């Protein structure tokens, strides 16, 4: 389907090469259609006509005033780049006085227009300079004295001015002029919504929505436009997801059912505890899916410590029972090793199939990571291709071409938000037929986000903690205001160790000059890391010291408050064998205090750990803090999490920490977390380079729109999977995602 040529035309032809280059490079806008979908962030109202006496309460607000020029002075000044001119105009409306300032080449026109005694309307942002109110470079409109000018004043004052997402090289008002140049082409836009759907929902046509969003006359215009454009975004995205679900449902798969008296039954019989009701019901959903002849695509999400790994393991054992193999893909080597260790321990002799002393019902469980030695790796690959190993746990190393399976029946992806769809599909392609897929995430996701971000997966939720789990108490430690609180925190760590327990101390940074995995304090990658750190540093009250580091804190603790205790470090750039050694000794109880980066965020399970101290806790996201906290309280003793921060009490950062301390409900916390972030962060950026398509839709707020759009999209795709009867929708889909991007639509 070809795009409408005029809308698909390069902006160079309309706006000239210089402007088009800035729009393309800085804002990713290449065509007239791109520019029409570059919506205003907000609308500045020139303001009700404001009297000068009221301006003191309106600093940083956009206002419009009608006043008379009292005097105007043109001054020459010497600056760092030579001389310049400055025009100072004083205006009065009888209630007060206000100074206007104009600089440089911008002084000539106002110097001619704004003569003492003349009246005008002035619109601008109220600022302070030398303790005096002023408007810098205000827009103005000279006025006469008759009634038509009074009407003009009222119209000018109530005008809605679109404020566009802009960049240093192109201000909002220049972007507005660019939009004006392409706005007539909105008449040619192809409407993606089926006419019946648009009429049923009472939505305005797309052309009208685009005109109203860019040049509204009233606030009602903005609401009409937003309502329509939100529907477009929700519907087109849900159609892309519905088409993926539909295509997956057409694929063949081998049904996988557990064998009576087989491996799964033997495993269940040796469990030292009873599964929760939630684990049983979710397992039934999974087993029902595995028994069908098309691939399962299920998202398993749940609270920290709700027993997702146990549910996943039972599904893997059911597949091995049926003669297939199961692979678990973990995001880090530490987590892959931890899963391998805990699964082999839980299975006991059942994990030693084919080995001396192993169960005759057992299977082999192998680990495959990038840092394994050649002989171990060669043996693991051999065990997979012969079918000797029923279970494999690994990192990205599992995706490599040389890894082949005898009969891959199930792929379990742990911590989905760290993998693009491209990676998970690469592993799924290793089956003779498409294997079943179970995606696990430890970050609880609000329902609407799950529908938008994981829209091609059925969802199961574990919201019940296993019996014997202890509550976790969380407290904020204001290290700057109350240093004795921090001293008390280290005493609490020592007390827990003396009781026979263990502790984690988490820091944002490693401390040898670079952040873990090239990430900033909040996990920003690559070039964005520096910007994220800079932004974090600027938050709240100006410059801050660098984030605390594992190596420095470990040294301080061993010399100071935790002297005499066994303290070790763990971070992502250690040699894998060293990492594994530290984790083994910590799990065995030999290491009492582990000072680590967020490498321990997920999956690490040491029930004897009861206390966690998170240094510079304000540098972590809400959901990340909740994840980290879930590493303690995993045994019978109560857990304690201490969030150490130097931010002042009234700062937004402290408000985030207070939210974490106030609730253990991960779904509530993830909602808070997402409300504080941009929508683009919710959708994430795909490994294949897909930009977030959401410009208008707010995933958290627009639950009703997303739910309805999903229902409509499912209905439309079921009736017409190729969208042959809906060319406008097909065009919109092509604009959202090219074929490859649709295939690899990112899920978080």
C-alpha positions as a printed Julia matrix, in Angstrom:
748×3 Matrix{Float64}:
   0.0     0.0    0.0
   1.56    3.29  -1.11
   1.43    6.3    1.16
  -0.34    9.46   0.0
   2.55   11.03  -1.99
   2.14   14.63  -0.72
   2.16   13.45   2.9
   5.09   11.13   2.31
   7.17   13.81   0.62
  10.49   14.83   2.18
  10.18   18.05   4.2
  13.09   19.57   2.25
  10.7    20.45  -0.58
   8.33   22.33   1.71
  10.61   23.8    4.38
  14.03   23.96   2.75
  17.07   21.76   3.41
  18.38   23.53   6.55
  15.13   23.33   8.54
  14.35   19.82   7.25
  17.79   18.64   8.37
  17.23   19.89  11.95
  13.75   18.33  12.09
  15.13   15.0   10.84
  18.27   14.86  12.99
  16.94   16.37  16.22
  13.3    15.28  16.25
  13.14   12.32  13.84
  10.64   14.09  11.58
  11.16   13.41   7.86
   7.82   13.83   6.08
   4.74   16.06   6.22
   2.89   13.17   7.88
   5.59   12.94  10.59
   5.21   16.66  11.25
   1.4    16.45  11.41
   1.84   13.78  14.11
   4.28   15.96  16.09
   1.68   17.21  18.54
   1.92   20.19  20.9
   3.04   19.23  24.43
   0.71   21.81  25.9
  -0.96   25.1   25.09
   0.09   28.41  26.55
  -2.86   30.68  27.08
  -1.99   34.29  26.56
  -3.94   34.5   29.75
  -7.04   36.31  30.81
  -6.2    40.01  30.72
  -4.11   40.4   33.86
  -3.69   43.62  35.82
  -0.08   44.53  36.58
  -0.87   44.5   40.31
  -1.53   40.71  40.12
   1.73   39.74  38.42
   3.74   39.13  41.6
   1.77   35.88  42.05
   2.38   34.76  38.48
   6.15   34.3   38.18
   6.95   31.87  35.34
   3.35   32.08  34.08
   2.34   33.26  30.59
   0.23   36.42  30.91
  -1.36   39.03  28.7
  -1.68   42.62  29.88
  -3.07   45.76  28.3
  -1.09   48.82  29.34
   0.27   52.18  28.32
   3.94   52.87  27.64
   5.29   55.21  30.36
   8.82   55.48  29.01
  11.29   53.74  26.71
  15.11   53.86  26.94
  17.57   52.48  24.4
  20.84   51.56  26.15
  24.2    50.49  24.78
  26.18   47.94  26.79
  29.55   46.19  26.55
  29.32   42.4   26.65
  31.81   39.52  26.41
  31.22   39.42  22.64
  31.45   43.17  22.05
  28.81   45.9   22.33
  25.06   45.47  22.08
  21.78   47.34  22.48
  19.11   46.86  25.11
  15.66   48.47  25.03
  13.95   48.94  28.39
  10.27   49.87  28.25
   8.21   50.67  31.35
   4.45   50.13  31.06
   1.59   51.0   33.42
  -2.13   50.2   33.63
  -2.89   52.36  36.66
  -2.61   49.4   39.08
   1.14   48.93  38.8
   4.24   49.22  36.63
   6.21   46.56  34.71
   9.47   46.56  32.8
   9.83   45.03  29.33
  13.27   44.27  27.89
  14.4    43.63  24.31
  18.0    42.79  23.26
  20.26   42.9   20.24
  18.76   43.16  16.78
  15.3    42.63  18.33
  15.21   46.21  19.68
  14.58   48.13  16.45
  10.9    47.36  15.77
   9.67   47.83  19.39
  11.76   51.02  19.64
   9.71   52.43  16.75
   6.34   50.95  17.89
   6.36   51.47  21.65
   6.45   55.22  22.05
   5.56   56.85  25.4
   1.78   57.3   25.6
   0.96   54.46  23.18
  -1.27   51.52  24.3
  -0.71   47.88  23.43
  -1.36   44.3   24.47
   1.72   42.48  25.74
   2.04   38.7   26.12
   4.95   36.85  27.67
   6.32   34.9   30.61
   6.69   36.77  33.9
  10.29   36.71  35.17
  12.41   38.37  37.86
  15.59   40.37  37.31
  17.34   42.34  40.06
  14.32   41.71  42.31
  11.99   43.37  39.75
   9.26   41.77  37.65
   9.82   41.86  33.9
   8.77   40.41  30.57
  11.69   39.6   28.24
  10.97   39.94  24.5
   7.18   39.89  24.9
   4.85   39.57  21.92
   2.84   42.77  21.54
  -0.02   44.19  19.52
  -0.47   48.04  19.36
  -4.01   49.2   20.19
  -6.1    52.2   19.3
  -8.91   53.49  21.47
 -12.06   52.26  19.71
 -14.37   49.3   20.48
 -12.92   47.04  17.78
  -9.55   47.25  19.52
 -11.18   46.17  22.77
 -12.6    43.14  20.95
  -9.15   42.49  19.47
  -7.7    42.62  22.98
 -10.12   39.98  24.23
  -9.47   37.7   21.21
  -5.7    38.11  21.53
  -5.82   37.36  25.26
  -7.83   34.14  24.94
  -5.8    32.64  22.09
  -4.33   29.16  22.68
  -0.66   29.0   21.69
   0.65   25.49  20.92
   3.95   24.66  22.63
   5.75   21.92  20.66
   8.44   19.48  21.78
  11.41   21.47  20.5
  15.22   21.43  20.42
  17.99   23.99  20.82
  18.21   24.6   17.08
  14.48   24.94  16.49
  12.25   26.7   19.01
   8.58   25.84  19.47
   7.35   28.93  17.58
   9.5    27.99  14.56
   8.09   24.45  14.63
   4.6    26.03  14.71
   5.46   27.85  11.45
   6.66   24.56   9.93
   3.36   22.93  10.94
   1.45   25.84   9.36
   3.25   25.05   6.08
   2.05   21.41   6.03
  -1.31   21.76   7.8
  -3.33   22.12   4.54
  -2.17   18.58   3.67
  -4.14   17.23   6.61
  -7.07   17.17   4.15
  -5.3    14.34   2.29
  -4.64   12.08   5.26
  -6.07    8.53   5.08
  -8.23    7.68   8.08
  -7.13    4.37   9.7
 -10.3     3.77  11.73
 -13.11    1.73  10.17
 -16.01    4.18   9.61
 -18.45    2.12  11.71
 -16.03    2.12  14.66
 -15.54    5.89  14.39
 -19.27    6.53  14.34
 -20.03    4.13  17.21
 -17.43    5.84  19.38
 -18.45    9.38  18.43
 -14.94   10.25  17.23
 -14.18   13.2   14.92
 -12.6    12.44  11.49
  -8.79   12.34  11.47
  -8.41   15.47   9.31
 -10.53   17.45  11.79
  -8.56   16.03  14.74
  -5.24   17.13  13.21
  -6.51   20.67  12.54
  -7.9    20.95  16.07
  -4.8    19.59  17.82
  -2.49   22.02  16.05
  -4.72   25.12  15.85
  -7.46   24.86  18.47
  -9.89   27.72  18.87
 -11.29   26.42  22.18
 -10.26   23.93  24.86
 -13.13   21.71  23.64
 -11.29   21.46  20.29
  -8.24   20.08  22.1
 -10.36   17.49  23.95
 -12.04   16.34  20.7
  -8.67   16.0   18.99
  -6.99   14.21  21.9
  -9.87   11.74  22.21
  -9.59   10.84  18.52
  -5.79   10.69  18.34
  -5.55    8.54  21.47
  -7.91    6.08  19.82
  -5.73    5.98  16.71
  -2.6     5.18  18.7
  -4.28    2.57  20.89
  -6.1     0.92  18.01
  -3.22    0.77  15.5
  -0.87   -0.6   18.18
  -3.44   -3.18  19.32
  -4.03   -4.23  15.69
  -0.27   -4.86  15.32
  -0.36   -6.99  18.48
  -3.59   -8.76  17.48
  -2.05   -9.67  14.1
   0.96  -11.13  15.91
  -1.33  -13.13  18.23
  -3.36  -14.31  15.23
  -0.25  -15.35  13.26
   1.14  -17.22  16.28
  -2.18  -19.02  16.79
  -1.95  -20.38  13.24
   1.44  -22.02  13.87
   1.6   -25.75  14.62
   3.12  -26.98  17.88
   3.64  -30.36  19.51
   1.22  -30.81  22.44
   3.23  -31.48  25.63
   1.52  -33.4   28.43
   3.17  -34.74  31.6
   3.47  -38.53  31.79
   1.56  -40.21  34.66
   4.16  -41.41  37.2
   6.84  -39.46  35.38
   9.37  -36.75  36.2
   6.85  -34.07  37.26
   5.02  -36.4   39.67
   8.34  -37.56  41.16
   9.38  -33.91  41.64
   6.07  -32.91  43.25
   6.27  -35.89  45.61
   9.62  -34.72  47.04
   8.65  -31.05  47.54
   9.01  -30.14  51.24
   6.12  -27.64  51.05
   2.66  -27.26  49.54
   2.14  -25.11  46.46
   0.02  -21.99  47.01
  -3.47  -21.82  45.52
  -2.12  -19.21  43.08
   0.74  -21.47  41.95
  -1.71  -24.34  41.4
  -4.2   -22.29  39.35
  -1.48  -20.64  37.22
   0.14  -24.06  36.65
  -3.22  -25.36  35.39
  -3.46  -22.47  32.88
   0.05  -23.29  31.66
  -0.52  -27.07  31.45
  -3.77  -26.48  29.5
  -1.84  -24.29  27.03
   1.0   -26.83  26.7
  -1.51  -29.54  25.8
  -2.76  -27.68  22.7
  -1.44  -28.06  19.15
  -0.52  -24.39  18.73
   2.22  -22.61  20.68
   1.55  -21.25  24.16
   2.41  -17.54  24.49
   1.99  -16.68  28.14
   3.29  -13.96  30.45
   3.78  -15.03  34.06
   4.06  -12.05  36.32
   3.96  -11.83  40.06
   5.23  -10.28  43.2
   8.84  -10.62  44.24
   9.12  -14.03  45.88
   5.71  -15.33  44.76
   7.26  -18.54  43.42
   7.38  -17.91  39.66
  10.52  -20.04  39.25
   8.75  -23.01  40.83
   5.81  -22.65  38.42
   8.2   -22.36  35.45
  10.23  -25.37  36.57
   7.11  -27.56  36.83
   6.15  -26.51  33.27
   9.67  -27.4   32.08
   9.49  -30.81  33.78
   6.1   -31.49  32.14
   7.69  -30.87  28.72
  10.66  -33.16  29.53
   8.1   -35.81  30.6
   6.56  -35.61  27.13
   9.95  -36.27  25.5
  10.89  -32.66  24.73
  13.49  -30.23  26.06
  13.06  -26.93  27.89
  15.36  -23.9   27.88
  15.44  -21.03  30.36
  16.95  -17.77  29.11
  18.3   -15.49  31.88
  19.61  -11.92  31.41
  22.88  -12.26  33.35
  25.44  -14.96  34.11
  24.92  -14.48  37.85
  21.19  -15.14  37.43
  21.73  -18.09  35.06
  24.16  -19.68  37.56
  21.74  -18.99  40.44
  18.84  -20.61  38.55
  21.0   -23.6   37.62
  22.12  -24.03  41.21
  18.64  -23.68  42.76
  16.96  -25.94  40.15
  19.52  -28.74  40.56
  19.19  -28.45  44.36
  15.37  -28.59  44.2
  15.44  -31.57  41.83
  18.14  -33.5   43.7
  18.77  -36.91  42.11
  16.14  -36.09  39.43
  18.69  -33.64  37.97
  21.24  -36.41  37.53
  19.61  -38.42  34.75
  22.06  -40.82  33.13
  24.58  -40.33  35.96
  25.64  -42.71  38.68
  23.24  -42.3   41.61
  20.78  -40.36  39.47
  17.1   -41.26  39.26
  15.97  -43.42  36.35
  13.16  -40.9   35.89
  15.62  -38.0   35.97
  17.16  -35.84  33.29
  20.34  -33.86  32.9
  20.3   -30.12  33.73
  23.03  -28.14  31.95
  24.27  -24.58  32.18
  25.38  -22.66  29.08
  26.99  -19.21  29.39
  29.42  -17.23  27.26
  32.3   -17.49  29.73
  32.31  -21.29  30.15
  35.53  -23.15  29.39
  35.78  -24.96  26.05
  35.49  -28.57  27.39
  32.41  -27.78  29.55
  30.81  -25.86  26.71
  31.47  -28.67  24.21
  29.87  -31.21  26.57
  26.82  -28.96  27.16
  26.29  -28.54  23.4
  26.59  -32.31  22.91
  24.06  -32.98  25.7
  21.58  -30.61  24.01
  21.83  -31.99  20.49
  21.61  -35.63  21.63
  18.68  -34.91  23.96
  20.66  -36.16  26.98
  19.94  -32.81  28.7
  16.22  -32.18  29.17
  16.76  -28.8   30.82
  19.2   -26.04  29.9
  19.64  -22.73  31.7
  21.68  -20.08  29.96
  22.29  -16.52  28.9
  22.38  -15.02  25.38
  24.85  -17.83  24.62
  21.79  -20.05  24.03
  20.85  -17.97  20.98
  24.09  -18.59  19.08
  23.87  -20.46  15.79
  26.0   -23.4   16.95
  23.54  -24.23  19.77
  21.17  -26.95  18.53
  18.51  -28.95  20.35
  17.26  -32.49  19.93
  13.6   -31.4   20.43
  13.03  -27.98  21.97
   9.5   -27.9   23.38
   9.43  -24.91  25.76
  11.32  -21.63  26.07
  11.13  -19.79  29.41
  12.38  -16.2   29.26
  13.22  -14.75  32.66
  13.06  -10.98  33.14
  11.47  -10.23  29.78
  12.1    -6.47  29.98
  15.78   -7.15  29.32
  15.19   -9.03  26.07
  13.91   -7.85  22.74
  11.44  -10.0   20.86
  14.15  -10.59  18.26
  16.22  -12.47  20.84
  13.39  -14.58  22.14
  12.33  -15.44  18.57
  15.9   -16.47  17.76
  15.72  -19.07  20.54
  12.22  -20.19  19.57
  13.41  -20.8   16.0
  15.63  -23.6   17.29
  12.66  -25.95  17.68
  11.68  -28.38  14.91
   8.25  -26.85  15.31
   7.64  -23.57  17.18
   8.12  -24.31  20.89
   5.78  -23.09  23.59
   6.81  -19.8   25.24
   6.56  -18.71  28.87
   7.77  -15.21  29.68
   8.4   -14.33  33.34
   8.71  -10.86  34.78
   9.41  -10.04  38.4
   8.31   -6.43  37.98
   4.55   -6.34  38.57
   2.95   -4.57  35.63
  -0.37   -2.7   35.76
  -3.01   -4.33  33.57
  -3.09   -1.64  30.88
   0.67   -1.68  30.5
   0.59   -5.47  30.18
  -2.05   -5.11  27.44
   0.03   -2.54  25.58
   3.55   -3.79  26.16
   2.96   -7.56  26.34
  -0.09   -7.44  24.09
   0.63  -10.65  22.18
   0.77  -12.76  25.35
  -1.91  -14.24  27.57
  -1.29  -13.14  31.16
  -1.14  -15.1   34.41
  -0.64  -13.3   37.72
   0.79  -14.74  40.95
  -0.28  -12.36  43.7
   0.08  -14.67  46.69
   3.28  -15.21  48.67
   4.21  -18.78  49.68
   3.57  -19.79  53.28
   6.5   -19.13  55.6
   7.49  -15.91  53.82
   8.23  -13.14  56.3
   7.16   -9.51  56.07
   9.77   -6.92  55.07
   9.96   -3.66  57.02
  11.31   -0.73  54.96
  12.65    2.54  56.38
  14.23    5.63  54.86
  17.59    6.58  56.44
  18.23   10.34  55.98
  22.03   10.14  56.1
  22.66   13.89  55.72
  20.05   15.22  58.16
  20.53   12.47  60.73
  23.96   10.81  60.42
  23.34    8.85  63.62
  20.57    6.99  61.73
  23.2     5.66  59.3
  25.43    4.61  62.21
  22.41    2.77  63.66
  21.85    1.05  60.26
  25.33   -0.51  60.42
  24.65   -1.59  64.02
  21.48   -3.35  62.78
  23.54   -5.17  60.12
  26.0    -6.31  62.78
  23.15   -7.45  65.06
  21.59   -9.55  62.25
  24.96  -11.17  61.48
  25.44  -11.95  65.18
  22.05  -13.71  65.12
  23.44  -15.95  62.35
  21.88  -14.08  59.41
  23.41  -12.31  56.39
  23.16   -8.89  54.74
  23.3    -7.13  51.38
  24.67   -3.63  50.84
  23.73   -2.26  47.39
  25.5     0.64  45.63
  24.7     2.3   42.27
  28.25    2.1   40.94
  31.2    -0.31  40.83
  33.85    2.29  41.56
  36.65    1.68  39.08
  35.79    4.61  36.86
  32.81    3.21  35.0
  29.27    2.09  35.75
  28.22   -1.5   35.46
  27.52   -2.67  31.9
  28.06    0.88  30.73
  24.97    2.0   32.57
  24.28    5.19  34.47
  22.94    5.28  37.99
  19.41    4.73  36.74
  20.3     2.15  34.11
  20.49    4.4   31.06
  22.55    2.88  28.3
  25.34    4.15  26.1
  25.34    7.83  25.26
  22.19    8.3   27.29
  24.03    7.18  30.42
  25.94   10.44  30.73
  22.79   12.46  30.17
  20.9    10.39  32.73
  23.64   10.9   35.3
  23.78   14.6   34.54
  20.02   14.85  34.95
  20.1    12.79  38.15
  22.85   15.04  39.45
  20.82   18.14  38.71
  17.67   16.84  40.37
  16.35   18.59  43.42
  19.13   20.73  44.81
  21.87   21.32  42.33
  25.22   19.61  42.04
  25.71   16.28  43.77
  28.67   14.08  44.47
  29.14   10.99  42.27
  27.07    7.92  43.2
  28.51    5.71  45.95
  30.51    2.74  44.69
  30.79   -0.9   45.71
  34.6    -0.95  46.0
  34.77    2.22  48.11
  31.89    1.3   50.44
  33.21   -2.26  50.95
  36.58   -0.84  52.0
  34.98    1.7   54.36
  32.81   -0.96  55.98
  35.62   -3.47  56.51
  37.77   -0.77  58.13
  34.91    0.82  60.07
  31.44   -0.21  61.23
  31.6    -3.83  59.97
  35.25   -4.54  60.87
  35.79   -8.2   61.71
  32.88   -9.48  59.61
  33.3   -11.42  56.38
  32.56   -8.79  53.69
  32.83   -9.54  49.94
  31.98   -7.64  46.74
  29.95   -8.71  43.7
  29.52   -6.78  40.45
  28.98   -7.39  36.74
  32.56   -6.9   35.57
  34.13   -9.51  37.84
  35.51  -12.66  36.28
  32.56  -15.13  35.98
  34.37  -17.79  38.04
  34.98  -15.23  40.8
  31.33  -14.14  40.71
  30.19  -17.73  40.97
  32.61  -18.39  43.83
  31.37  -15.36  45.81
  27.72  -16.33  45.27
  28.41  -19.92  46.32
  30.13  -18.82  49.53
  27.39  -16.28  50.27
  24.69  -18.93  49.67
  26.61  -21.32  51.96
  26.74  -18.67  54.7
  30.53  -18.23  54.68
  30.26  -14.61  53.47
  28.2   -12.54  55.91
  27.88   -9.21  54.07
  27.68   -8.92  50.28
  28.39   -5.43  48.89
  26.98   -5.49  45.35
  25.57   -3.58  42.42
  22.08   -4.34  41.08
  23.5    -7.59  39.71
  21.58   -9.14  42.65
  18.32   -7.44  41.65
  16.48  -10.52  40.44
  16.5   -14.23  41.05
  19.14  -14.32  43.78
  17.7   -16.5   46.52
  19.48  -16.72  49.88
  16.78  -17.33  52.54
  19.23  -16.6   55.38
  19.62  -12.95  54.26
  17.51  -10.69  56.44
  18.77   -7.14  55.95
  19.52   -4.97  52.95
  21.04   -1.47  53.01
  20.62    0.42  49.71
  23.08    3.31  49.45
  22.03    6.39  47.43
  18.61    4.77  47.17
  17.26    7.9   45.48
  19.32    7.01  42.39
  17.24    3.89  41.73
  13.74    3.64  40.25
  10.75    2.67  42.39
  10.3    -0.76  40.78
  14.03   -1.44  41.02
  14.02   -0.71  44.77
  11.08   -3.1   45.16
  13.01   -5.78  43.25
  16.11   -5.31  45.38
  14.1    -5.39  48.6
  12.69   -8.77  47.54
  16.09  -10.38  48.11
  15.51  -10.33  51.91
  12.78  -11.88  54.03
  12.86  -15.04  51.91
  13.13  -17.33  54.93
  11.36  -17.59  58.28
  13.05  -14.52  59.84
  11.57  -11.05  59.12
  13.32   -8.88  56.51
  14.58   -5.32  56.9
  15.33   -2.9   54.04
  17.03    0.44  54.75
  16.92    3.11  52.03
  19.85    5.46  52.6
  19.59    8.91  51.0
  21.16   12.34  51.37
  18.31   14.11  49.57
  16.34   16.63  51.6
  12.94   15.71  52.97
  10.86   17.85  50.6
  12.54   16.55  47.41
  10.71   14.4   44.81
  13.4    11.75  45.33
  12.49   11.4   49.01
   8.8    11.21  48.05
   9.64    8.19  45.85
  11.49    6.51  48.71
   8.6     7.2   51.09
   6.26    5.49  48.57
   8.48    2.38  48.56
   8.65    2.35  52.36
   4.86    2.72  52.63
   3.78   -0.37  50.68
   4.89   -3.88  49.71
   2.34   -3.95  46.85
   4.47   -4.16  43.71
   1.52   -3.43  41.4
   0.82   -0.18  43.24
   4.52    0.76  43.18
   4.88    0.05  39.47
   1.88    2.3   38.83
   3.58    5.09  40.84
   6.83    4.43  38.97
   5.2     4.63  35.55
   3.23    7.76  36.42
   6.55    9.49  37.07
   8.04    8.47  33.72
   7.38    9.36  30.11
   5.23    7.0   28.05
   8.22    6.23  25.82
   9.89    4.67  28.83
   6.87    2.43  29.33
   7.11    0.97  25.84
  10.88    0.94  25.9
  13.05    1.08  22.81
  13.2    -2.09  20.78
  16.46   -3.91  20.19
  15.65   -3.48  16.49
  15.41    0.29  16.82
  11.65    0.85  17.02
  10.86    4.24  18.46
   7.95    4.45  20.9
   4.87    5.26  18.83
   2.93    6.79  21.7
   2.66   10.56  21.47
  -0.83   11.12  22.84
  -1.83    7.95  24.66
  -1.04    7.8   28.39
  -0.88    4.09  29.17
  -1.68    4.44  32.87
  -4.5     6.97  32.48
  -6.17    5.7   29.32
  -7.16    2.26  30.55
 -10.65    2.42  29.07
  -9.44    3.42  25.6
  -6.79    0.66  25.56
  -9.26   -2.0   26.72
 -11.83   -1.02  24.1
  -9.19   -0.7   21.36
  -7.9    -4.18  22.15
 -11.41   -5.66  21.84
 -12.04   -3.83  18.56
  -8.62   -4.79  17.16
  -9.13   -8.47  18.02
 -12.52   -8.4   16.27
 -11.17   -6.62  13.16
  -8.15   -8.94  12.79
 -10.26  -12.09  13.29
 -12.53  -10.98  10.42
  -9.76   -9.71   8.12
  -6.22  -10.72   9.22
  -4.54   -9.09   6.19
  -6.67   -5.92   6.53
  -7.48   -6.11   2.82
 -10.8    -4.29   3.35
  -9.18   -1.55   5.45
  -6.45    0.12   3.32
  -6.31    3.18   5.61
  -5.54    0.97   8.61
  -2.94   -0.96   6.62
  -1.25    2.34   5.69
  -1.23    3.47   9.34
   0.25    0.13  10.36
   2.99    0.45   7.74
   3.77    3.91   9.07
   3.96    2.6   12.64
   6.1    -0.42  11.88
   7.81   -1.71   8.84
   7.57   -5.49   8.38
  10.64   -6.26  10.43
   9.6    -3.94  13.24
   6.13   -5.45  13.38
   7.71   -8.87  13.68
   9.93   -7.69  16.51
   7.55   -5.29  18.25
   9.29   -4.6   21.53
   7.61   -5.74  24.73
   9.14   -3.58  27.42
